[in-house]
Coordinates of N, CA and C in Angstrom, one line a residue:
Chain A
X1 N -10.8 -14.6 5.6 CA -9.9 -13.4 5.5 C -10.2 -12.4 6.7
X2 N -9.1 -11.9 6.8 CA -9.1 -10.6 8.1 C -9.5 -9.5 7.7
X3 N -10.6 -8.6 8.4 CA -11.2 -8.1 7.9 C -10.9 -6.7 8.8
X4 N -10.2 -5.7 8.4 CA -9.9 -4.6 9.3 C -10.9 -3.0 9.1
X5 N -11.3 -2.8 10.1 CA -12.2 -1.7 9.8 C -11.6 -0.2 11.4
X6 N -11.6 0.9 10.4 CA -10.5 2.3 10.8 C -11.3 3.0 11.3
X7 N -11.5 3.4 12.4 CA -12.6 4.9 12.6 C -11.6 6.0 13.4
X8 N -12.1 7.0 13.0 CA -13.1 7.7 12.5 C -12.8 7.6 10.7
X9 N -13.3 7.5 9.9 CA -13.4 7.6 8.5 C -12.9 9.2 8.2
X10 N -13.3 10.2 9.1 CA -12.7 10.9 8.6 C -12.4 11.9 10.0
X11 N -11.4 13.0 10.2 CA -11.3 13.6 11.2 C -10.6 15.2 10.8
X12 N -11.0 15.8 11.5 CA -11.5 17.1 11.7 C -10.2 17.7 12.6
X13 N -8.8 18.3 12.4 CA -8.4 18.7 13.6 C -7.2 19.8 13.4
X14 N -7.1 20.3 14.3 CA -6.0 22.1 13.9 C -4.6 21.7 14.4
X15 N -3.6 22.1 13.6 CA -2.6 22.1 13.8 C -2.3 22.3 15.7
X16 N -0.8 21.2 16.1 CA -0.9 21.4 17.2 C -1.7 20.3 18.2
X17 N -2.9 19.8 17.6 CA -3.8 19.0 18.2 C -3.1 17.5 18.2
X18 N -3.4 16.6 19.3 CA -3.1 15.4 19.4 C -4.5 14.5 19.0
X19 N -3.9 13.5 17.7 CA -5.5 12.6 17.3 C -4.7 10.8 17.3
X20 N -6.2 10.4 17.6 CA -5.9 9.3 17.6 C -7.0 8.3 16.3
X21 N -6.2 7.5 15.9 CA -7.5 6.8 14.8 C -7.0 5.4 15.0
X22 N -8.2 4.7 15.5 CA -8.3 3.7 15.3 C -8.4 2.2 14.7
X23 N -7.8 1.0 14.6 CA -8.0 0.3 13.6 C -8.7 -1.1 14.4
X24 N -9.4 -1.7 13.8 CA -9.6 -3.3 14.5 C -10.0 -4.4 13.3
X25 N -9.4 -5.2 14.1 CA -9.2 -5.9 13.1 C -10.7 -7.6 13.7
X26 N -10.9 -8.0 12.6 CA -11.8 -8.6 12.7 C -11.3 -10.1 13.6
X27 N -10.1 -10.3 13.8 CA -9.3 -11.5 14.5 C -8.5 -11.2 14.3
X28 N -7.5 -12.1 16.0 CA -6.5 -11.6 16.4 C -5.1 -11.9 15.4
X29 N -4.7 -10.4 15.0 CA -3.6 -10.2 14.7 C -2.2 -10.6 15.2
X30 N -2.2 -10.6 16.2 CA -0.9 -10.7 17.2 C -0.6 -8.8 16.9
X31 N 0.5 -8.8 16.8 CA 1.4 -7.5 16.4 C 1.5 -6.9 14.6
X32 N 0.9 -7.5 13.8 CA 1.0 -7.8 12.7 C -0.1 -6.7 11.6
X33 N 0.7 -5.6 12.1 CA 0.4 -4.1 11.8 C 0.5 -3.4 11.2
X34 N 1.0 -3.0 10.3 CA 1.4 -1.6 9.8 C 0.4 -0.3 9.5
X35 N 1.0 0.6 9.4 CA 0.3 2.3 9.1 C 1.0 2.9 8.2
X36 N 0.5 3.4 7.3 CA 1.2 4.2 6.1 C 0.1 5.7 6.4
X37 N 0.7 6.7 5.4 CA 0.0 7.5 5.6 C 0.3 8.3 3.8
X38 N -0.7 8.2 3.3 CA -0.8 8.9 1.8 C -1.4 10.0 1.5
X39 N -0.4 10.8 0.6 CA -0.9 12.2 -0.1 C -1.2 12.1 -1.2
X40 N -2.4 13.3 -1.7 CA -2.8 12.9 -3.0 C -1.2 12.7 -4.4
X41 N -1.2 12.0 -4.9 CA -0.4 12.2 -6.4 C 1.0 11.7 -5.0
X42 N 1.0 10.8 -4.3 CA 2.6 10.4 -3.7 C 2.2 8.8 -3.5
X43 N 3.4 8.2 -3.4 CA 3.2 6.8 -3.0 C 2.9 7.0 -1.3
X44 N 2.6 5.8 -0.7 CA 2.0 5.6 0.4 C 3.1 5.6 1.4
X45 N 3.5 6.0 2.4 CA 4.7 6.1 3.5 C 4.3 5.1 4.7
X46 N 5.6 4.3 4.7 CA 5.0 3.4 5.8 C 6.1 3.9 7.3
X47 N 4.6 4.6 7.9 CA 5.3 5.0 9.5 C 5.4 4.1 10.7
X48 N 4.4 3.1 10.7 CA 4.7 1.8 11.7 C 4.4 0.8 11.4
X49 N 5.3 -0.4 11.5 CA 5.2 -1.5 11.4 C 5.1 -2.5 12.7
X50 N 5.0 -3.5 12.7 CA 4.8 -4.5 14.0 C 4.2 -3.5 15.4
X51 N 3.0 -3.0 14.8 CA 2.3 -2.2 15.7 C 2.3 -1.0 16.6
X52 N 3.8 -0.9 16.3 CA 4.4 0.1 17.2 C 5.8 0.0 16.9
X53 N 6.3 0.1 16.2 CA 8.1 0.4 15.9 C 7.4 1.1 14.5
X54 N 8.8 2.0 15.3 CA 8.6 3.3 14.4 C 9.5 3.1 13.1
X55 N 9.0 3.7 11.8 CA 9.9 3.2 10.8 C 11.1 3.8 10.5
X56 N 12.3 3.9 10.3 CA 13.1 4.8 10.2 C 13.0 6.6 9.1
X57 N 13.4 7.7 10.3 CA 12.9 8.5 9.5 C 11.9 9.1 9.9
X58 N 10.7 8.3 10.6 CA 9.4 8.7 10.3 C 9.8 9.7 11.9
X59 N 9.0 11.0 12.1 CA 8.9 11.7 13.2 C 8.3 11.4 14.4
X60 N 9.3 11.5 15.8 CA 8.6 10.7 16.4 C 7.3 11.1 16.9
X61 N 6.4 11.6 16.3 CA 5.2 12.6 17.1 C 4.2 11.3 16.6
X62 N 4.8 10.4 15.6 CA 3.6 9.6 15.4 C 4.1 8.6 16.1
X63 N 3.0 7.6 16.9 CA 3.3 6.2 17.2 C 2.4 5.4 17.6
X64 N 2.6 4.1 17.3 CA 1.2 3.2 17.5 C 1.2 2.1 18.5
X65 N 0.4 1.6 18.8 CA -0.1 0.8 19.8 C -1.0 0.0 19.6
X66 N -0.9 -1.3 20.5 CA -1.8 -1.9 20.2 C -1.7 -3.7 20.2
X67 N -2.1 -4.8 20.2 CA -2.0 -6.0 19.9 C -3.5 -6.6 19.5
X68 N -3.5 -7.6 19.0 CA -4.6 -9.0 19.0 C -6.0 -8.5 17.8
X69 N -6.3 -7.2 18.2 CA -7.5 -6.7 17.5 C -7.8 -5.3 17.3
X70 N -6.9 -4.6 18.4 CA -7.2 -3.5 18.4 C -5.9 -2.3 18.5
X71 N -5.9 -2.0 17.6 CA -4.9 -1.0 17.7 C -4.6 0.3 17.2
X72 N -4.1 1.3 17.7 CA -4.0 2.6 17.6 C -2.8 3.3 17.0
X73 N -3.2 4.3 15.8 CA -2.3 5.4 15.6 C -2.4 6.4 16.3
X74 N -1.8 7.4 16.9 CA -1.3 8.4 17.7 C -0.6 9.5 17.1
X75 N -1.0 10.5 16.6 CA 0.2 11.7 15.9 C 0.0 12.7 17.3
X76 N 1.5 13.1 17.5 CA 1.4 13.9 19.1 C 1.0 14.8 18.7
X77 N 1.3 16.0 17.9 CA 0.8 16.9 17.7 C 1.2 17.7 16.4
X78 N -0.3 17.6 15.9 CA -0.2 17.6 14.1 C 0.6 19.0 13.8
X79 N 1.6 18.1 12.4 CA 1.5 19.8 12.0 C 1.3 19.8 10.7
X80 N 1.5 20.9 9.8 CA 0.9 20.9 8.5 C 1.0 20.0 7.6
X81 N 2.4 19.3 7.4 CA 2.9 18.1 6.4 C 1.7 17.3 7.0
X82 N 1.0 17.2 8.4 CA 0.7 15.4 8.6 C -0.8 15.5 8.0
X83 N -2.0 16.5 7.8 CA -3.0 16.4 6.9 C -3.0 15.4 5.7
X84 N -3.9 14.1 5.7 CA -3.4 13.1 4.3 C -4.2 12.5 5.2
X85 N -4.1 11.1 4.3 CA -4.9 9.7 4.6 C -4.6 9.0 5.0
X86 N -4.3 8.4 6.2 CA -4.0 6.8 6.8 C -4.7 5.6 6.7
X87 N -4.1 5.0 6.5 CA -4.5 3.4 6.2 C -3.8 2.6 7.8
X88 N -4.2 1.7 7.5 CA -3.7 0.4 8.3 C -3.8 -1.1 7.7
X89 N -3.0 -1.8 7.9 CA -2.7 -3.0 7.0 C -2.3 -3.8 7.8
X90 N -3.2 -5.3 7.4 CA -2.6 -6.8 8.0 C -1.7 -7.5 7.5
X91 N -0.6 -7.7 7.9 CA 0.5 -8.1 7.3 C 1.2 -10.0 7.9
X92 N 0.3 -10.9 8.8 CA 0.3 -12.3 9.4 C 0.0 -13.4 8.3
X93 N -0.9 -12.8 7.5 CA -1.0 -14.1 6.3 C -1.4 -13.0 5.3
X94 N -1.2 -13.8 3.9 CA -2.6 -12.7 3.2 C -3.6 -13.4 2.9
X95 N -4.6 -12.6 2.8 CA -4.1 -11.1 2.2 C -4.2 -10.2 3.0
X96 N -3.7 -9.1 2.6 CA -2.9 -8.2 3.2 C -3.2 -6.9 2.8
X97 N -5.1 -7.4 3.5 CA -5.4 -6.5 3.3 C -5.6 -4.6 4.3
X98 N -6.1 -3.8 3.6 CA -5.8 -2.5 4.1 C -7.1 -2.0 4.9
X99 N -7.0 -0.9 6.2 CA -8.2 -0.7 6.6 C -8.9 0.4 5.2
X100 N -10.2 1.0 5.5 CA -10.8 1.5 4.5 C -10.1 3.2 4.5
X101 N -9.9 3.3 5.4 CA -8.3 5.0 5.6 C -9.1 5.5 6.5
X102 N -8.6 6.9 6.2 CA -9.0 7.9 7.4 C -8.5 9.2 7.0
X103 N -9.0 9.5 6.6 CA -9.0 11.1 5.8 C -8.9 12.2 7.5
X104 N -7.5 12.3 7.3 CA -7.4 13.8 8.5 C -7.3 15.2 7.7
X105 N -8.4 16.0 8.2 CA -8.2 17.4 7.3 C -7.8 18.5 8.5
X106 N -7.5 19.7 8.0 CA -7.3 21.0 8.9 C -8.8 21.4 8.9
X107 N -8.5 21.6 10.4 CA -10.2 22.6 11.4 C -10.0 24.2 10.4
Chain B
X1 N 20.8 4.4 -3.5 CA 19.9 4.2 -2.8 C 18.6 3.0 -3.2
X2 N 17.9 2.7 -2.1 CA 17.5 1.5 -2.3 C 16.0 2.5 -3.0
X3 N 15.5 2.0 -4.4 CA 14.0 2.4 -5.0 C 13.3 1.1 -5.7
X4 N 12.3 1.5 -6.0 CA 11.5 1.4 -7.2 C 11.3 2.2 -8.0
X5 N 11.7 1.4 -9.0 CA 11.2 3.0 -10.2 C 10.2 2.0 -11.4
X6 N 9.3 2.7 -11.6 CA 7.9 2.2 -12.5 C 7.9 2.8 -13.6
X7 N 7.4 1.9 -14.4 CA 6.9 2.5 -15.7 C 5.7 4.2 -16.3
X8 N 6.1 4.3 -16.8 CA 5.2 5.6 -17.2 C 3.4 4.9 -17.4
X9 N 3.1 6.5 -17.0 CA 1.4 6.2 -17.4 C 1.0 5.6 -18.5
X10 N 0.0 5.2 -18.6 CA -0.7 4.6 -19.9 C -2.2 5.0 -19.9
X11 N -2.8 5.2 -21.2 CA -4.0 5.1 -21.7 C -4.5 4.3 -22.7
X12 N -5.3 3.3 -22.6 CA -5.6 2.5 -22.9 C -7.5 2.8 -24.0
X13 N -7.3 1.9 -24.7 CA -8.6 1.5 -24.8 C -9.2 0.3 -24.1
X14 N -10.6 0.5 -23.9 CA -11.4 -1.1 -23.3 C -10.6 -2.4 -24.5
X15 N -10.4 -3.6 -23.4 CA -10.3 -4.4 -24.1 C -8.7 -4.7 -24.7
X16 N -7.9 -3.9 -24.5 CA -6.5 -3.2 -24.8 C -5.9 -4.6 -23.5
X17 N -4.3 -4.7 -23.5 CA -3.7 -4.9 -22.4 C -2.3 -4.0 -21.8
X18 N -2.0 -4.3 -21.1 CA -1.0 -3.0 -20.5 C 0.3 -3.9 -19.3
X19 N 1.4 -3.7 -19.7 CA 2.2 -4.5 -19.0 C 3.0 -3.4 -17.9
X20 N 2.8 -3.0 -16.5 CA 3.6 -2.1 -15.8 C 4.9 -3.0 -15.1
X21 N 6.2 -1.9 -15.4 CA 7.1 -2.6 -14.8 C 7.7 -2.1 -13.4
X22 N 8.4 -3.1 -12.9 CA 8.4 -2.1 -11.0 C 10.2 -2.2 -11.1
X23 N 11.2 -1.7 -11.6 CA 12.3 -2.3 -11.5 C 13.1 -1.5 -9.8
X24 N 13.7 -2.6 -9.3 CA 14.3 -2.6 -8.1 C 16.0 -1.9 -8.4
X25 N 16.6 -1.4 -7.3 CA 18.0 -0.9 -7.2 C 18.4 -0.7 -5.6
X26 N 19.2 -1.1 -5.6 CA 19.8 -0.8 -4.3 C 19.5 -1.9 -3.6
X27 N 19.6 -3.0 -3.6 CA 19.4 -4.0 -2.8 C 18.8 -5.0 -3.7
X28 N 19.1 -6.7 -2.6 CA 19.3 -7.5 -3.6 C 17.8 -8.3 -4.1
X29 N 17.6 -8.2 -5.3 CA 16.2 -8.3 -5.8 C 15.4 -9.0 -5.1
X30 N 16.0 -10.4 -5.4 CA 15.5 -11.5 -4.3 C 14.9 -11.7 -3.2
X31 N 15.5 -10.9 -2.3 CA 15.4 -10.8 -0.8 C 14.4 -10.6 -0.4
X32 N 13.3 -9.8 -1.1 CA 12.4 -9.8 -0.7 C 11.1 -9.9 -2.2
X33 N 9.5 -10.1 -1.0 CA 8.6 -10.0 -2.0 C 8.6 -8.5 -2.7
X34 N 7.9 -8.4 -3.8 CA 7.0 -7.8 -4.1 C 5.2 -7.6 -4.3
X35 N 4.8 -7.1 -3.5 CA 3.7 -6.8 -4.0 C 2.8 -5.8 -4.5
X36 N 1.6 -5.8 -5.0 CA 1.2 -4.8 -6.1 C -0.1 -4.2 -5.0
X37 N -0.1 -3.4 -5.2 CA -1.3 -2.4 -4.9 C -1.8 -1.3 -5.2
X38 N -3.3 -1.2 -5.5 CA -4.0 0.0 -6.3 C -4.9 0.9 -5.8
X39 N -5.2 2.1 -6.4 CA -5.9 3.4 -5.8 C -6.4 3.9 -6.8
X40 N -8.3 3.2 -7.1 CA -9.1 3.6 -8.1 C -9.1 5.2 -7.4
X41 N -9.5 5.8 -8.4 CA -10.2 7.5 -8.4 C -10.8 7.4 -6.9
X42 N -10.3 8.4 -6.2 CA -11.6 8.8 -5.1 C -11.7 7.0 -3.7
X43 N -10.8 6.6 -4.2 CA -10.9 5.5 -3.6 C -9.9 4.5 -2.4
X44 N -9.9 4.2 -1.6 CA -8.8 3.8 -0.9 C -7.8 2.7 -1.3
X45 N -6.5 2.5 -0.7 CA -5.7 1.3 -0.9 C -6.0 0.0 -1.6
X46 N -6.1 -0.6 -2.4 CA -6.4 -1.6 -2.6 C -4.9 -3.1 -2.8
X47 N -4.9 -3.9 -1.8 CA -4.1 -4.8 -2.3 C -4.3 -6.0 -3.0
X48 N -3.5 -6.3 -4.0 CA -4.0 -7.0 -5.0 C -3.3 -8.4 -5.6
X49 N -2.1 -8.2 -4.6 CA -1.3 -9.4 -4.5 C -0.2 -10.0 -4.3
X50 N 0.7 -10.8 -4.4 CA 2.3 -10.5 -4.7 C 3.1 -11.7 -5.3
X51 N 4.3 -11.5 -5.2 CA 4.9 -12.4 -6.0 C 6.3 -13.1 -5.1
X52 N 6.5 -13.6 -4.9 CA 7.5 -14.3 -4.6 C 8.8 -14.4 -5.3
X53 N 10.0 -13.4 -4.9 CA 11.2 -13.0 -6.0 C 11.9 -14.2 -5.7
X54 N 12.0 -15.2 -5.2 CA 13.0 -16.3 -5.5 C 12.5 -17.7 -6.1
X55 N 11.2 -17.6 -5.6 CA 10.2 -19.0 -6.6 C 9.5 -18.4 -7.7
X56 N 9.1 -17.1 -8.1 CA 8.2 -16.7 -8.9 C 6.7 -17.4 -8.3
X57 N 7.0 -17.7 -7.3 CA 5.2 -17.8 -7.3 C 4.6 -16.9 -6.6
X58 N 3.6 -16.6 -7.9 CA 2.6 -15.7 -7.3 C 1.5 -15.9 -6.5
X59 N 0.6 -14.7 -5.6 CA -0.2 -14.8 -4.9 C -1.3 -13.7 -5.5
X60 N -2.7 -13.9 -5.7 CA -3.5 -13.4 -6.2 C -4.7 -13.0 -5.0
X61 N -4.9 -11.6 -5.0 CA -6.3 -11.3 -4.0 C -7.7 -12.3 -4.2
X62 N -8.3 -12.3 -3.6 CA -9.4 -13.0 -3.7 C -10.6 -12.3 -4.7
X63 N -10.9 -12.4 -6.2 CA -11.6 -11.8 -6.8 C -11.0 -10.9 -8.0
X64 N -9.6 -10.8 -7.6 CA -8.9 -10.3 -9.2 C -9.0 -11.4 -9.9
X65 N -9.4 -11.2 -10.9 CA -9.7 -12.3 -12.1 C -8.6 -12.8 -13.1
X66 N -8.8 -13.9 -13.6 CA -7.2 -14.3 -14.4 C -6.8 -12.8 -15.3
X67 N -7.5 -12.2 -15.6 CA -6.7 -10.8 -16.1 C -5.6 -10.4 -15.7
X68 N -5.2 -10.6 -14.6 CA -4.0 -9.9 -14.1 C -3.0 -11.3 -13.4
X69 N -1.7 -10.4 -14.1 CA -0.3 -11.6 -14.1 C 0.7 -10.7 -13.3
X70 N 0.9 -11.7 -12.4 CA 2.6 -10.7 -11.7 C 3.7 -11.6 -12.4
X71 N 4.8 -11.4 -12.8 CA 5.5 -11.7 -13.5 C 6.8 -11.1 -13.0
X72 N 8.1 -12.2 -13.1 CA 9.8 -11.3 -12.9 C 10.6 -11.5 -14.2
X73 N 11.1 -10.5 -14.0 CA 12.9 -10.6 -14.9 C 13.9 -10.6 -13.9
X74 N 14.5 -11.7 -13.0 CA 15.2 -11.5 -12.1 C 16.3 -10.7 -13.1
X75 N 16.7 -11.5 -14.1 CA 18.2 -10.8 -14.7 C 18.6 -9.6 -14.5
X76 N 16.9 -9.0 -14.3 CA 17.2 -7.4 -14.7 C 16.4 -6.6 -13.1
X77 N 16.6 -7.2 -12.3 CA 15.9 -6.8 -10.8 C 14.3 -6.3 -10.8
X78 N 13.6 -6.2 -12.3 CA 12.6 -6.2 -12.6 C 11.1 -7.3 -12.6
X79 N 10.0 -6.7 -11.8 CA 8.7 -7.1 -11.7 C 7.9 -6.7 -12.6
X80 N 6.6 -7.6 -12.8 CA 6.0 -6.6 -13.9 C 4.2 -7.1 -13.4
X81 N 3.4 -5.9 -13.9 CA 1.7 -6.8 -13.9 C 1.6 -6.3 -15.0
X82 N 0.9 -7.7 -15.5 CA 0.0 -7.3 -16.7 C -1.4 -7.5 -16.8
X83 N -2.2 -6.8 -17.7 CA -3.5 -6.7 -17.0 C -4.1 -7.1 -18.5
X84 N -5.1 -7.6 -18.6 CA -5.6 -8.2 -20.1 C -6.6 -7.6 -20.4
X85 N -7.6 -7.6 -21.3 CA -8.4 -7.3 -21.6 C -9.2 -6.2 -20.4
X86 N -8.9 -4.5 -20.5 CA -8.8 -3.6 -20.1 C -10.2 -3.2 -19.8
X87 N -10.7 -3.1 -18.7 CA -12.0 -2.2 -18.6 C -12.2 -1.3 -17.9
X88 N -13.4 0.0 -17.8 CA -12.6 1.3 -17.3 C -12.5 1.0 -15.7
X89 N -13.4 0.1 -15.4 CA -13.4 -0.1 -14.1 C -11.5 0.0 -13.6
X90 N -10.7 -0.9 -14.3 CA -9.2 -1.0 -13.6 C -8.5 0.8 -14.2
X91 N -9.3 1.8 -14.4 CA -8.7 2.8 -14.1 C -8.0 3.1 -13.0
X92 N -7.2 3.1 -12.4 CA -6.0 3.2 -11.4 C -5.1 3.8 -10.9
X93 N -4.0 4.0 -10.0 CA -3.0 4.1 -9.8 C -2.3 2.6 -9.7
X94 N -1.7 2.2 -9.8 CA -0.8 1.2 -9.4 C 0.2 0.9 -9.6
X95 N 0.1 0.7 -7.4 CA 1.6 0.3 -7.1 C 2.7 -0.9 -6.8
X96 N 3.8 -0.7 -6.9 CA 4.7 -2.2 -6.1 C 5.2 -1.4 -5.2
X97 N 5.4 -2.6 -4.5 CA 5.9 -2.1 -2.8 C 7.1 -3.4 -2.4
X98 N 8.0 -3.1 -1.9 CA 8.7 -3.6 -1.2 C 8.6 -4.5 -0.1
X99 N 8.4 -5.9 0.3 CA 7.8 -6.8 1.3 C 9.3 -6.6 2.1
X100 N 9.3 -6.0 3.7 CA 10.4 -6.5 4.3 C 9.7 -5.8 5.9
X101 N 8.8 -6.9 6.3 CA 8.3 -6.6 7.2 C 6.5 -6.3 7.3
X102 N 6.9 -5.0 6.7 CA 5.7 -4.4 5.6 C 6.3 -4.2 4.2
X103 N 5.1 -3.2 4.0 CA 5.5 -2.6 2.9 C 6.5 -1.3 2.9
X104 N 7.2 -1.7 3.4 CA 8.7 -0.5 2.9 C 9.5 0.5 2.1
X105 N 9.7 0.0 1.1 CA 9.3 1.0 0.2 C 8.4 0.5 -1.4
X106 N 8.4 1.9 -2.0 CA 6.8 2.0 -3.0 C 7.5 2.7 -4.3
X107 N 6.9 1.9 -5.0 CA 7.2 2.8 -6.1 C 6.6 4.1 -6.4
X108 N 7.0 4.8 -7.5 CA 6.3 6.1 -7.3 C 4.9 6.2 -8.1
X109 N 4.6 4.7 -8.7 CA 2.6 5.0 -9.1 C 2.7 5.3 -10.8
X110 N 2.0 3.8 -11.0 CA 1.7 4.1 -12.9 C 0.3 4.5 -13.1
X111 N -0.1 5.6 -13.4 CA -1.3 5.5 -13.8 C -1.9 5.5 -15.1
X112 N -3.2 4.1 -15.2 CA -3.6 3.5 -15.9 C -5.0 4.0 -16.1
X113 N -5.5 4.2 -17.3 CA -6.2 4.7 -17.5 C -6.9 4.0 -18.8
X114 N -7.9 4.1 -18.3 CA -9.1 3.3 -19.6 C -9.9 3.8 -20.4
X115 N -10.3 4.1 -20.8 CA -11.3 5.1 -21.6 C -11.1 5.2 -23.4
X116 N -12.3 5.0 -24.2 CA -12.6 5.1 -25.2 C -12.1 6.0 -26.0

């Protein structure tokens, strides 16, 4: 099974600020990506899929990158709605499984 | 518009069973999977499996135990998990999600609750 692990586990940053969080996946993925981003007591919102297409709706300040093993979320510049938890998920076989998240808080 | 809409919360006792339902609208049931996924207390994402809306065959995570069934009512654009003999450990949120690509859309979260 594919084994995806997210850093920073958690991050620190003030409105306005550009972050990036990382996902890797333990073998190559191809493109086979997604990012959701969850609030306490909401279902989970999926902002990118196939590594970088943006999902309809979603603002363009977030966007991802990435292929094979290694790939990146990007929020251009936070603003108060985007504080929450990001995940990243392998979606090429299952399972389908989720990275362990990434708790972004306000500085 | 295209949703999920889920069943209400439950509290259970240990050992109890609990059947959540994911019913679909706005698009055509079939078309795509469903799959289930959960958020113990304090805890991240967990995916847990899915089902296959035109074969009914389901797919199980590696380590969910025969306790838990994904199950459809195509008639009625409805999915369901059922979880058997209840312990507090499967205290939960859990969700279905929409397969069309990813996970696309979510239902809005049953939470399950264990406790004596």
């Amino acid at each position: 099974d594919i084994q995806l692990t997210q850093s920073p586990s958690f991050l620190s940053a003030s409105v306005g600020d550009r972050v990036t969080i990382t996902c890797r996946a333990s073998q190559g993925i191809s493109s086979y990506l997604a990012w959701y981003q969850k609030k306490p007591g909401k279902a989970p919102n999926l902002l990118i899929y196939a590594a970088s297409t943006l999902q309809s709706g979603v603002p363009s300040r977030f966007s991802g990158s990435g292929s094979g093993t290694e790939f990146t979320l990007t929020i251009g510049s936070l603003q108060p709605e985007d504080f929450a938890a990001y995940y990243c998920q392998v979606l090429n076989l299952y399972p389908y499984t989720f990275g362990q998240g990434t708790k972004l808080e306000i500085k | 518009q295209v949703q999920l809409v889920q069943s209400g919360s439950e509290l259970k006792k240990p050992g109890a069973s609990v059947k959540v339902s994911c019913k679909a609208s706005g698009y055509t049931f079939t078309s795509y999977a469903i799959n289930w996924v959960r958020q113990a207390p304090g805890q991240g994402l967990e995916w847990m499996g899915g089902i296959n809306t035109n074969s009914g065959n389901p797919t199980y995570a590696q380590g969910l135990t025969g306790r838990f069934v994904f199950s459809l009512d195509t008639s009625v654009s409805t999915a369901y998990l059922q979880i058997s003999s209840l312990k507090a450990e499967d205290t939960a949120v859990y969700y279905c999600a929409r397969v069309r690509g990813a996970f696309d859309i979510w239902g809005q979260g049953t939470m399950v609750t264990v406790s004596p």
